[in-house]
PDB file of C-alpha atoms and ligand atoms in Angstrom:
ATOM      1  CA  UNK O  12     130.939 107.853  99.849  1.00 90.00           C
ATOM      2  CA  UNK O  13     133.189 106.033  97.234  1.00 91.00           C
ATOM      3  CA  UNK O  14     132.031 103.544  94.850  1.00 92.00           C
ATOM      4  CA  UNK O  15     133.447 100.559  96.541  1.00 94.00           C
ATOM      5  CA  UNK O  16     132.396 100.921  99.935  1.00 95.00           C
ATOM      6  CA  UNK O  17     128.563 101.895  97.847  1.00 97.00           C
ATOM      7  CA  UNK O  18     128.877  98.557  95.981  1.00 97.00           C
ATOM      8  CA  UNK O  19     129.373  96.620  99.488  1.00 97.00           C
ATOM      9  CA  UNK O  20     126.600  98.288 101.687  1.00 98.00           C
ATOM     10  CA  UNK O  21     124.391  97.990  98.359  1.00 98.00           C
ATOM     11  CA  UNK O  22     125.363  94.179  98.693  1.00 98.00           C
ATOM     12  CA  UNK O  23     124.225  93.958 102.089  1.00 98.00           C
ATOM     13  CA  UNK O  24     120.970  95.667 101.520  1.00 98.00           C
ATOM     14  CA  UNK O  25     119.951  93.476  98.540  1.00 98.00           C
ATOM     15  CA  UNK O  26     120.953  89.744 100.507  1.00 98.00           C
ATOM     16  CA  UNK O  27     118.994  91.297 103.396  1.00 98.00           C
ATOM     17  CA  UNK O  28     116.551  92.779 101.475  1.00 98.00           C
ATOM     18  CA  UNK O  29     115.834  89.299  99.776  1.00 98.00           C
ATOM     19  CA  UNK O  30     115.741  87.293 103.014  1.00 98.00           C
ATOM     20  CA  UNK O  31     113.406  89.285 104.533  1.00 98.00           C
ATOM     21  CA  UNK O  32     111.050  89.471 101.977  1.00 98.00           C
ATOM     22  CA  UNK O  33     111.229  85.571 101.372  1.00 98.00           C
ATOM     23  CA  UNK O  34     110.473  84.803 105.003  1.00 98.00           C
ATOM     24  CA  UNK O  35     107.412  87.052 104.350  1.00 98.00           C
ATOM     25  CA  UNK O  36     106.425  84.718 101.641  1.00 98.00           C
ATOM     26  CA  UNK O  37     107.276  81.765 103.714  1.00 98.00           C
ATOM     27  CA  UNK O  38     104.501  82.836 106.252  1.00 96.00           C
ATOM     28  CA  UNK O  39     102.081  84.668 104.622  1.00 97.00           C
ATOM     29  CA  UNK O  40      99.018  82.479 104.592  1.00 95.00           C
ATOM     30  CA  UNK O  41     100.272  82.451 108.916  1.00 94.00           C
ATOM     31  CA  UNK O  42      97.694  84.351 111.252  1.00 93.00           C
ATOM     32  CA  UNK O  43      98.329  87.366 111.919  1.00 93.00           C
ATOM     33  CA  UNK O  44      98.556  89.745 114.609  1.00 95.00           C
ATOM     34  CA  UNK O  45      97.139  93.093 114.233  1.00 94.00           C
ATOM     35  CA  UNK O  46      97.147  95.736 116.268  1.00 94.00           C
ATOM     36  CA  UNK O  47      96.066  99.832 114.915  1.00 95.00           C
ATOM     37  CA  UNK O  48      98.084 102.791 115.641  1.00 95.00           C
ATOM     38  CA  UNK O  49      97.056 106.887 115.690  1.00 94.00           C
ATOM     39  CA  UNK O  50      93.044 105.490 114.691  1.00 95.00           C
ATOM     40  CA  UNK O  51      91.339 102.198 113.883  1.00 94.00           C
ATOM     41  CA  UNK O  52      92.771 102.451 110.085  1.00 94.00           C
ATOM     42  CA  UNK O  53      96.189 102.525 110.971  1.00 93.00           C
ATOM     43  CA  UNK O  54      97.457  99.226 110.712  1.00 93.00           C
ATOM     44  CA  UNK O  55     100.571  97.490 112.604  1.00 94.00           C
ATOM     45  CA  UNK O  56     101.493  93.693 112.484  1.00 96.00           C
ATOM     46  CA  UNK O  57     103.899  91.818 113.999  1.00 97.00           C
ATOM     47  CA  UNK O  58     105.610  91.114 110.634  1.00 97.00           C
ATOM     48  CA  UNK O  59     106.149  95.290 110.696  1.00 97.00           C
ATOM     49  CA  UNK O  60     108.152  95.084 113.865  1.00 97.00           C
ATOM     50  CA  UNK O  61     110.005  91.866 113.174  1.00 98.00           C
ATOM     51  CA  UNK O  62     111.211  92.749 109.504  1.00 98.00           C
ATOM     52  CA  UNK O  63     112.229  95.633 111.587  1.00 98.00           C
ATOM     53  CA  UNK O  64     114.566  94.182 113.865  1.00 98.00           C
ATOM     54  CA  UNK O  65     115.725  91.593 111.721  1.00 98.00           C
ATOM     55  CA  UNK O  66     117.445  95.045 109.336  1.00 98.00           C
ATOM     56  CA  UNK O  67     118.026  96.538 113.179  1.00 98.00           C
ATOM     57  CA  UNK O  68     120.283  93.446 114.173  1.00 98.00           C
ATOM     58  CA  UNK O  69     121.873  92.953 110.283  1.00 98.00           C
ATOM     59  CA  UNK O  70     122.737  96.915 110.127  1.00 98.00           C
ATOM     60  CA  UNK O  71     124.152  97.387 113.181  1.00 98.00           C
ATOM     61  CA  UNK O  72     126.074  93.760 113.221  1.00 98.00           C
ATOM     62  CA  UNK O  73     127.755  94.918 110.083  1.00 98.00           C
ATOM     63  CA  UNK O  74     127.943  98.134 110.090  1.00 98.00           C
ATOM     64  CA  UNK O  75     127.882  99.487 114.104  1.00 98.00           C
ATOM     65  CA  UNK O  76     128.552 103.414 112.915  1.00 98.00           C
ATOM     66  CA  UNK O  77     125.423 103.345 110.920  1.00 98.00           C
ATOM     67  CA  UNK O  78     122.226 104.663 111.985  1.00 98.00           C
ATOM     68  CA  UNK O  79     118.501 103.451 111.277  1.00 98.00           C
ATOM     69  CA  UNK O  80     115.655 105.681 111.230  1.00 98.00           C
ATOM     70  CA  UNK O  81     112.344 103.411 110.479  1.00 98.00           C
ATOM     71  CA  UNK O  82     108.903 103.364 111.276  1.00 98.00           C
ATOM     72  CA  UNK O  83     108.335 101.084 113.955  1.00 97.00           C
ATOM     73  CA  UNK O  84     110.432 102.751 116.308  1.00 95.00           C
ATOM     74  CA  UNK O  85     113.458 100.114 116.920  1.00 98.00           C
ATOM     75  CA  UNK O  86     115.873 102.302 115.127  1.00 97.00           C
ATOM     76  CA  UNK O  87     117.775 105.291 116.601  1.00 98.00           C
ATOM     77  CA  UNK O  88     116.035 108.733 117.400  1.00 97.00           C
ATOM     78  CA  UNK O  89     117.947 110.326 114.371  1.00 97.00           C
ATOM     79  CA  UNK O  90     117.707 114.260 114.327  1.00 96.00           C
ATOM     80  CA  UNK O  91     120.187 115.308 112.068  1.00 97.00           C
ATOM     81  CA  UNK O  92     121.657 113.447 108.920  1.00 97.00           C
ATOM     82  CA  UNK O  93     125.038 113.687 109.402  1.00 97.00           C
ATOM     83  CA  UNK O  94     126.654 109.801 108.830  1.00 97.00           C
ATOM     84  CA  UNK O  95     125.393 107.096 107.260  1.00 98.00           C
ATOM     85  CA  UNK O  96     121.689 106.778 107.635  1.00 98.00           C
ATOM     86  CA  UNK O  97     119.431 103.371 106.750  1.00 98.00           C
ATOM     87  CA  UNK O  98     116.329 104.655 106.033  1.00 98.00           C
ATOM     88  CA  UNK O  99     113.727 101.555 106.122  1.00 98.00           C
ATOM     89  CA  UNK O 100     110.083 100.769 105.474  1.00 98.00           C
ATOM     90  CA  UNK O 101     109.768  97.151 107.086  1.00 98.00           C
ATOM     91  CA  UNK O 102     106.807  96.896 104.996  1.00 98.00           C
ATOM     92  CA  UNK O 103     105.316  99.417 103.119  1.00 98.00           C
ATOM     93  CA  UNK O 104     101.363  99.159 102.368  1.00 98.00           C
ATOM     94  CA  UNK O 105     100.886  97.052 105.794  1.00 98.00           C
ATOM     95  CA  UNK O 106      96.329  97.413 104.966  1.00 97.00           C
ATOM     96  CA  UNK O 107      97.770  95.649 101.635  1.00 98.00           C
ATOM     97  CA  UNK O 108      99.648  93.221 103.599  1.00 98.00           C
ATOM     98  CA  UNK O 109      96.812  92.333 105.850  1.00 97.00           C
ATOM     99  CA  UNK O 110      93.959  92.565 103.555  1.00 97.00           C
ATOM    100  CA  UNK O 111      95.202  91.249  99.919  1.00 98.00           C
ATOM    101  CA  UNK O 112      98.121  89.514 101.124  1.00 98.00           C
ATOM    102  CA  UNK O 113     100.488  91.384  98.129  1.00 98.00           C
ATOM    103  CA  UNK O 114     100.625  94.791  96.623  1.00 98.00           C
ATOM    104  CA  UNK O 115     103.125  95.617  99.653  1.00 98.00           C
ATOM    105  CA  UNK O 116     106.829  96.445  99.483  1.00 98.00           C
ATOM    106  CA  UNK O 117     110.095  96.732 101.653  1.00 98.00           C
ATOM    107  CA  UNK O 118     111.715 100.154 101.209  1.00 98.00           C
ATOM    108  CA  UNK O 119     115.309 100.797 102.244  1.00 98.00           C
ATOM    109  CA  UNK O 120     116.890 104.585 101.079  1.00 98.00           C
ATOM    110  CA  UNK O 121     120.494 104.864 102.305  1.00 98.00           C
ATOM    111  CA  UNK O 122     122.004 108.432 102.767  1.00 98.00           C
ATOM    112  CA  UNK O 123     125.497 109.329 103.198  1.00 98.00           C
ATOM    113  CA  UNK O 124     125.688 113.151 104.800  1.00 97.00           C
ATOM    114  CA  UNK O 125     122.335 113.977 103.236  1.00 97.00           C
ATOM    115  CA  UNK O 126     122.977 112.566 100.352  1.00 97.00           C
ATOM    116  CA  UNK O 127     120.682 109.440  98.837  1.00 98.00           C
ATOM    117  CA  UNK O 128     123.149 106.666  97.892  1.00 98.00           C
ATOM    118  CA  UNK O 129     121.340 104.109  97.642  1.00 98.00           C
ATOM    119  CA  UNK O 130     117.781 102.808  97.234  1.00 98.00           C
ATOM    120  CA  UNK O 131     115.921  99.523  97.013  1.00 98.00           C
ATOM    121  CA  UNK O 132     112.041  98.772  96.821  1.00 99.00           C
ATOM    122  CA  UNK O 133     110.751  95.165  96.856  1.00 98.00           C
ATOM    123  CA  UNK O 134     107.837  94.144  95.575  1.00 98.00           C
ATOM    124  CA  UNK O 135     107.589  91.529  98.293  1.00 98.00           C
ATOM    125  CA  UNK O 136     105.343  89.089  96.467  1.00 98.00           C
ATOM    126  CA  UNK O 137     106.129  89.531  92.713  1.00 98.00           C
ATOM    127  CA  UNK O 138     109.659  89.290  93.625  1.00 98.00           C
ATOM    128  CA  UNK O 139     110.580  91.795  91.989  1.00 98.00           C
ATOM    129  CA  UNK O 140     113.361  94.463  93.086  1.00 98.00           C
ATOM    130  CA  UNK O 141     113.585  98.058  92.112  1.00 99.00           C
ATOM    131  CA  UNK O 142     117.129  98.833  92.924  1.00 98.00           C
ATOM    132  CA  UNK O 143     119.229 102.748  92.182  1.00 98.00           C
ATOM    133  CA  UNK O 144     122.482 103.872  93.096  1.00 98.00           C
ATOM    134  CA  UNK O 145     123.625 107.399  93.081  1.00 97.00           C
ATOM    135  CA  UNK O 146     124.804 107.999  89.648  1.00 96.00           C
ATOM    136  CA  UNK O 147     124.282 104.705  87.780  1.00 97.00           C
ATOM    137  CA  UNK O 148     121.026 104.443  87.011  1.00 98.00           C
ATOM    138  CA  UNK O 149     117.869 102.657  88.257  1.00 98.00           C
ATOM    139  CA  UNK O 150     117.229  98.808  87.876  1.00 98.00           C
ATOM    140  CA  UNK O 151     114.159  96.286  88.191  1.00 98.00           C
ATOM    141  CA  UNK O 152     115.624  93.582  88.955  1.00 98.00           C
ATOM    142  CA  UNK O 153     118.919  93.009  86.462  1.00 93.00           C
ATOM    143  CA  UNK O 154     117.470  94.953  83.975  1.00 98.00           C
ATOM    144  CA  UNK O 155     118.258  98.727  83.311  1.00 98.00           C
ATOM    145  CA  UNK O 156     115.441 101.253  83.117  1.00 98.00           C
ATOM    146  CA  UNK O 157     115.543 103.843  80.455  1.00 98.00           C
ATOM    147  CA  UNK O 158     115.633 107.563  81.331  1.00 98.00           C
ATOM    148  CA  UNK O 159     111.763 108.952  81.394  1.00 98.00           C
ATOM    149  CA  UNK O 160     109.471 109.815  78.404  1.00 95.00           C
ATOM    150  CA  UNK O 161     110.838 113.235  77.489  1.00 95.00           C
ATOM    151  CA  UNK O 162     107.386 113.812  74.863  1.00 96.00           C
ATOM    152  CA  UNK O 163     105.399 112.961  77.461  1.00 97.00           C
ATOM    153  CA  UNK O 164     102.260 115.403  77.789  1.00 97.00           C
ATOM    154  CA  UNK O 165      99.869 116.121  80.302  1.00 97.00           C
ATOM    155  CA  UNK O 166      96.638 114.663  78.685  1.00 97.00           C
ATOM    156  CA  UNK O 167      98.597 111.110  78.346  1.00 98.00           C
ATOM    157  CA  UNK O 168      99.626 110.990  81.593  1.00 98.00           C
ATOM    158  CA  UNK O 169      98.720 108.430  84.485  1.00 98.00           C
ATOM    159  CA  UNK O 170      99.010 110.139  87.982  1.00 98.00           C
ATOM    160  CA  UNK O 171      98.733 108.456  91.255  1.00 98.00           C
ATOM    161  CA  UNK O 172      96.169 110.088  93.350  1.00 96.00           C
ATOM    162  CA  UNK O 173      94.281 109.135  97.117  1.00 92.00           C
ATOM    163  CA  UNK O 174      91.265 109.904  96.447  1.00 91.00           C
ATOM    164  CA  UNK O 175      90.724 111.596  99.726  1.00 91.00           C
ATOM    165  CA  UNK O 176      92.817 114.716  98.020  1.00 93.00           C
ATOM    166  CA  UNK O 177      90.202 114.911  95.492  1.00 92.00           C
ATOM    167  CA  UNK O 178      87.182 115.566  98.632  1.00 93.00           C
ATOM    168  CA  UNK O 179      86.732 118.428 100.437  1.00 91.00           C
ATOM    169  CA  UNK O 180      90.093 118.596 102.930  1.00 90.00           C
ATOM    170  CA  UNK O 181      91.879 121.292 104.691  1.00 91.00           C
ATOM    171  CA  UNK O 182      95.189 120.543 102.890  1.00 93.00           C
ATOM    172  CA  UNK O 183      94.549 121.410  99.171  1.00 95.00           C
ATOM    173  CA  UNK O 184      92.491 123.214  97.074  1.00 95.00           C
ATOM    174  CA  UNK O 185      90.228 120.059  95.909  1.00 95.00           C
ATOM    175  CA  UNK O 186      88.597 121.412  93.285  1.00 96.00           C
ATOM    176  CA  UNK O 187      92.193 122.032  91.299  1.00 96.00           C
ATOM    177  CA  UNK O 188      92.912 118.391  91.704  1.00 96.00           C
ATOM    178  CA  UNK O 189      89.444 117.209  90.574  1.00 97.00           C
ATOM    179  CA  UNK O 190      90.677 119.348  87.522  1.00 97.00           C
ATOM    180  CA  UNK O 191      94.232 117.637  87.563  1.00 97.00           C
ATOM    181  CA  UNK O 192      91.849 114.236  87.396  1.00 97.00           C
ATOM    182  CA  UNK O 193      89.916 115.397  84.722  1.00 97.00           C
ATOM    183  CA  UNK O 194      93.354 116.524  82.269  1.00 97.00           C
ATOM    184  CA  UNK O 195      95.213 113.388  82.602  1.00 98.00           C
ATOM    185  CA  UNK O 196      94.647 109.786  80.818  1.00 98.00           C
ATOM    186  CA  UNK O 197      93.960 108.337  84.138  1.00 98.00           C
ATOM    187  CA  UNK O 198      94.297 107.914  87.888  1.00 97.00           C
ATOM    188  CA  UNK O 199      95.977 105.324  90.160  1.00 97.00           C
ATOM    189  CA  UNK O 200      96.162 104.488  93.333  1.00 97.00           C
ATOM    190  CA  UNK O 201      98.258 101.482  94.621  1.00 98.00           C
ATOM    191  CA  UNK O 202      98.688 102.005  98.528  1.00 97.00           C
ATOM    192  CA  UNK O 203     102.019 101.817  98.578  1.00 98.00           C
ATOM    193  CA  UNK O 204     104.376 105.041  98.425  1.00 98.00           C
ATOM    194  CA  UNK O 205     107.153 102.728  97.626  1.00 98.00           C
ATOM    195  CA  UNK O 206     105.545 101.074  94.750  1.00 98.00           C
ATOM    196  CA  UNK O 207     104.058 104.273  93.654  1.00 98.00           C
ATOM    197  CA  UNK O 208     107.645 106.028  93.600  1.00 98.00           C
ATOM    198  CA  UNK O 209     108.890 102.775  91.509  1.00 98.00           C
ATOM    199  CA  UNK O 210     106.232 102.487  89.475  1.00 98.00           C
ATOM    200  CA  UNK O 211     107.053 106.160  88.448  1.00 98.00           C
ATOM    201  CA  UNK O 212     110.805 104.931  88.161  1.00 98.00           C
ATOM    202  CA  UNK O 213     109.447 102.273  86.058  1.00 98.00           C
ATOM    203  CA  UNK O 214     107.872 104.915  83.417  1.00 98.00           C
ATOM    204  CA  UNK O 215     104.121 103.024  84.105  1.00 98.00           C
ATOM    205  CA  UNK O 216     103.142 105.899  86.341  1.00 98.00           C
ATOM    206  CA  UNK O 217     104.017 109.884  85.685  1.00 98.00           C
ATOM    207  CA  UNK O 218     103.715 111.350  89.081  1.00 98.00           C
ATOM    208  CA  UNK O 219     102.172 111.002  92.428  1.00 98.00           C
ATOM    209  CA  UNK O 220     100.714 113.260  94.448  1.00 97.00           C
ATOM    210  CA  UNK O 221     100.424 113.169  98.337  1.00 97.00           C
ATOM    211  CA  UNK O 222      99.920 115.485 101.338  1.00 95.00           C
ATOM    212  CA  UNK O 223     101.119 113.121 104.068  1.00 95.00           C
ATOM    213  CA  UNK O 224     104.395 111.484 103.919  1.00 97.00           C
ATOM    214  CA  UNK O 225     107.079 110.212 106.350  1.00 98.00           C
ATOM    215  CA  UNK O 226     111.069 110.181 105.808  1.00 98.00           C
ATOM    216  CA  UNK O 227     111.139 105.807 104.830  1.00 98.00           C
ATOM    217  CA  UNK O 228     107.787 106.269 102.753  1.00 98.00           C
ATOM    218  CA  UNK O 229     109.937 107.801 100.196  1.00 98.00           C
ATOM    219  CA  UNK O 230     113.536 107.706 101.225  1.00 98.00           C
ATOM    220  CA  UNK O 231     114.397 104.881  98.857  1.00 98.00           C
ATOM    221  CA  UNK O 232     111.530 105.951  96.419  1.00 98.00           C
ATOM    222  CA  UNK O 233     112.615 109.707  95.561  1.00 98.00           C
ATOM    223  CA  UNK O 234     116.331 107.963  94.580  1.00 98.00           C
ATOM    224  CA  UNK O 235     115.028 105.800  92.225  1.00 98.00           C
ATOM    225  CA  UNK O 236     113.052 108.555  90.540  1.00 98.00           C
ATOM    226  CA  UNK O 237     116.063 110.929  90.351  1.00 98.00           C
ATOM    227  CA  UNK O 238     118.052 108.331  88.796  1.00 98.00           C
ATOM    228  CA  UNK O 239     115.854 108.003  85.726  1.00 98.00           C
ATOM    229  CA  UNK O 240     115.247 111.635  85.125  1.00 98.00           C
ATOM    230  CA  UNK O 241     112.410 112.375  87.451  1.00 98.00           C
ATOM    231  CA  UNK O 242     111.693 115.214  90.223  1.00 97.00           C
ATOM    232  CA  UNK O 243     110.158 114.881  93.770  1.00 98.00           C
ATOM    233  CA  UNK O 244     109.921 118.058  95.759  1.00 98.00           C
ATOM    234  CA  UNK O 245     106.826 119.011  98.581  1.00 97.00           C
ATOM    235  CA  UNK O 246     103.839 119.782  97.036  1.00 96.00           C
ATOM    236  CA  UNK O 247     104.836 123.364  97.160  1.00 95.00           C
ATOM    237  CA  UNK O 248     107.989 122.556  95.388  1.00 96.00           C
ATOM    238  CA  UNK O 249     110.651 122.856  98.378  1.00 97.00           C
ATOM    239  CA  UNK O 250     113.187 120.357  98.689  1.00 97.00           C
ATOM    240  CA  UNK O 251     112.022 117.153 100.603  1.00 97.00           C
ATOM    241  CA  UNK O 252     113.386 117.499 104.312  1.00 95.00           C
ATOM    242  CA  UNK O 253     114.064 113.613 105.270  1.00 96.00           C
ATOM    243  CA  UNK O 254     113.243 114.039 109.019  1.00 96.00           C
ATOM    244  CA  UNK O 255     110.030 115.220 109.338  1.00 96.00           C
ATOM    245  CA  UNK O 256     106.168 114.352 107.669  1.00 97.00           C
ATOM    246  CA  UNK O 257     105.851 115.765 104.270  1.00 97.00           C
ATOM    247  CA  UNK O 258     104.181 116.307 101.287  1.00 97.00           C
ATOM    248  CA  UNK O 259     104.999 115.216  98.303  1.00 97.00           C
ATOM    249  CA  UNK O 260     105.097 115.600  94.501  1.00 98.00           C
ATOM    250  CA  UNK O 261     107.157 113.229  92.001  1.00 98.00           C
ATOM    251  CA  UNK O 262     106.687 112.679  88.657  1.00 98.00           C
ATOM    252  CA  UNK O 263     108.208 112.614  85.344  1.00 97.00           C
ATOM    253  CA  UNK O 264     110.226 116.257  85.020  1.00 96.00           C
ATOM    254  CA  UNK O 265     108.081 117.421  81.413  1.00 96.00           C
ATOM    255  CA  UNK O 266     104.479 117.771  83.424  1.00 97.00           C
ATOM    256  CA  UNK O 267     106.211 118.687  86.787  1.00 96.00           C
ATOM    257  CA  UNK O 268     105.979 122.244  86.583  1.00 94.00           C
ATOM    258  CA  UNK O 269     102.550 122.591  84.828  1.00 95.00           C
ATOM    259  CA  UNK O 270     101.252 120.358  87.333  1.00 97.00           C
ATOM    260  CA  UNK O 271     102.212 122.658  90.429  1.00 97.00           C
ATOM    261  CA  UNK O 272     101.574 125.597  88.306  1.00 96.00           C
ATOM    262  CA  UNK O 273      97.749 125.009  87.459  1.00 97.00           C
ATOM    263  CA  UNK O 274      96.871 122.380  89.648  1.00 97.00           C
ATOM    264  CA  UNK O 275      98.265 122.073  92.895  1.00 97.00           C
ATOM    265  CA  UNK O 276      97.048 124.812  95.432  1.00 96.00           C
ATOM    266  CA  UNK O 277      97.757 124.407  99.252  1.00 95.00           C
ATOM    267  CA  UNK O 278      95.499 125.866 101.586  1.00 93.00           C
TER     268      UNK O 278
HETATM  269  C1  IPD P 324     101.519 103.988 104.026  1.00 84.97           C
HETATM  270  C2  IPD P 324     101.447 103.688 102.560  1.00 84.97           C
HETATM  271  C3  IPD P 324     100.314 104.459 101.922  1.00 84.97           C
HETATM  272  C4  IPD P 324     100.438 105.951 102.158  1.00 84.97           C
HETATM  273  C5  IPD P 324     100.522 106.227 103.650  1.00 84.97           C
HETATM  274  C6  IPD P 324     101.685 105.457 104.264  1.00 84.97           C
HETATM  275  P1  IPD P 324     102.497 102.094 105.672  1.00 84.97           P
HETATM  276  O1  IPD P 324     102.630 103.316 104.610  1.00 84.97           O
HETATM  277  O2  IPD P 324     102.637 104.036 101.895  1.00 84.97           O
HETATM  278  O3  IPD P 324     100.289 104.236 100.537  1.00 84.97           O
HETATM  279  O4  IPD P 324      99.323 106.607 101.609  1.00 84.97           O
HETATM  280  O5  IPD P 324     100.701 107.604 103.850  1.00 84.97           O
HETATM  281  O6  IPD P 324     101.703 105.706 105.647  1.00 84.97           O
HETATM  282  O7  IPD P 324     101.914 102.668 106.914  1.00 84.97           O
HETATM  283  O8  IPD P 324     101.662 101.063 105.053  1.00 84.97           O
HETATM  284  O9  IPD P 324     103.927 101.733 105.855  1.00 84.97           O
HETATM  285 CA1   CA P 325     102.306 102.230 109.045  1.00 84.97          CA
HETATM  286 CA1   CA P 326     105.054 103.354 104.690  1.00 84.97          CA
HETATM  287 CA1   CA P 327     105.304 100.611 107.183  1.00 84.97          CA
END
């Protein structure tokens, strides 16, 4: 994609990106109306489906060639990533949204041919936007963030972690990530892929760890991490496949390897 046709669609996404996420704020402290998806846990409100089609009617206004694959299911049933693809989180950490009322995010990851061009996270009520483009670095807001801790070690490290990974499960060997949990500085975990991914961007984080992830959990995220240095492959250490469920390891590239060496075990 060349840079100035980038620097427009990255215009677009930001505006829209910013009036979304201040209508949120507008009606936050509005009822809500909730309604649970594949079990009782699996939260869906009507602010999911509108931010949805508000991006739905903006993207395909402006730009009618594009495509939109997102998690409420207004988008288009995108199989292959040839084109230009939106890939959207209307909100991302919706049990945050309806129980704290913050600690949620709006993810947009925009691919060109497979390729991630562009990403933006939004912390919806801090304001405050994590923003990458292929090639120039990763922002929060206006300000630049610096390339990751390259003397980082494994025993100073803060990794985001579910805790369900660390009980018995059919996924992963759980006993290898109570020992991950017992060799870093600490664990995190914020509920939010998107924030998680940015918060690694951000250098406050060092990797995250997850066996269950879908293509706008971390479209936008895995960009920003690239940008400043970081990896994100499957848990395995494949490449991330943006169209199906995945898992997922990102983190800061100097404890990448050790970490799926001695610590992550699939079952
Ligand atoms: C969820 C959040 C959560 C992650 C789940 C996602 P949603 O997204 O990112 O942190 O653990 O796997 O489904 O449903 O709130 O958009
Ligand atoms: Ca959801
Ligand atoms: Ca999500
Ligand atoms: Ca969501």
């Amino acid at each position: 994609m060349d840079e100035k046709k980038r620097r427009s669609i990255f215009n677009h996404a930001k505006e829209w990106i910013y009036e979304a996420g201040q209508h949120i704020r507008d009606v936050i402290d509005e009822p809500l109306y909730i309604d649970t998806k594949s079990n009782p846990n699996d939260l869906v409100t009507q602010m999911d489906r509108n931010t949805e089609k508000y991006f739905l009617e903006k993207i395909k206004h402006t730009y009618p060639d594009h495509r939109l694959l997102s998690e409420e299911g207004f988008g288009d049933d995108v199989q292959s990533l040839d084109g230009t693809i939106w890939i959207v989180d209307p909100i991302d950490g919706t049990m945050n949204f309806v129980h704290q009322k913050r600690n949620f995010a709006i993810s947009i990851g925009i691919y060109h041919e497979g390729l991630g061009e562009i990403g933006l996270i939004y912390n919806v009520m801090e304001d405050v936007l994590y923003t990458a483009m292929k090639g120039e670095g990763a922002y929060k807001n206006d300000k630049k963030l610096p390339q990751l801790n390259e003397k980082l070690t494994l025993d100073e490290s803060i990794i985001v972690v579910n805790s369900i990974w660390a009980c018995e499960n059919r996924k992963i060997n759980n006993k290898k990530i109570q020992a991950l949990i017992q060799s870093v500085r600490g664990t995190r975990s914020y509920g939010s892929a998107a924030l998680e991914f940015a918060f690694i961007a951000e250098g406050i984080v060092d990797g995250y760890l997850t066996m269950q992830l879908s293509p706008w959990d971390l479209a936008a995220g895995v960009i920003l991490v690239n940008e400043v240095g970081g990896v994100t492959t499957q848990a395995n250490g494949e490449s991330i496949n943006l169209l199906t469920n995945t898992t997922v390891f990102s983190s800061n590239a100097v404890i990448n390897e050790r970490i799926k060496k001695d610590f992550i075990e699939l079952m």
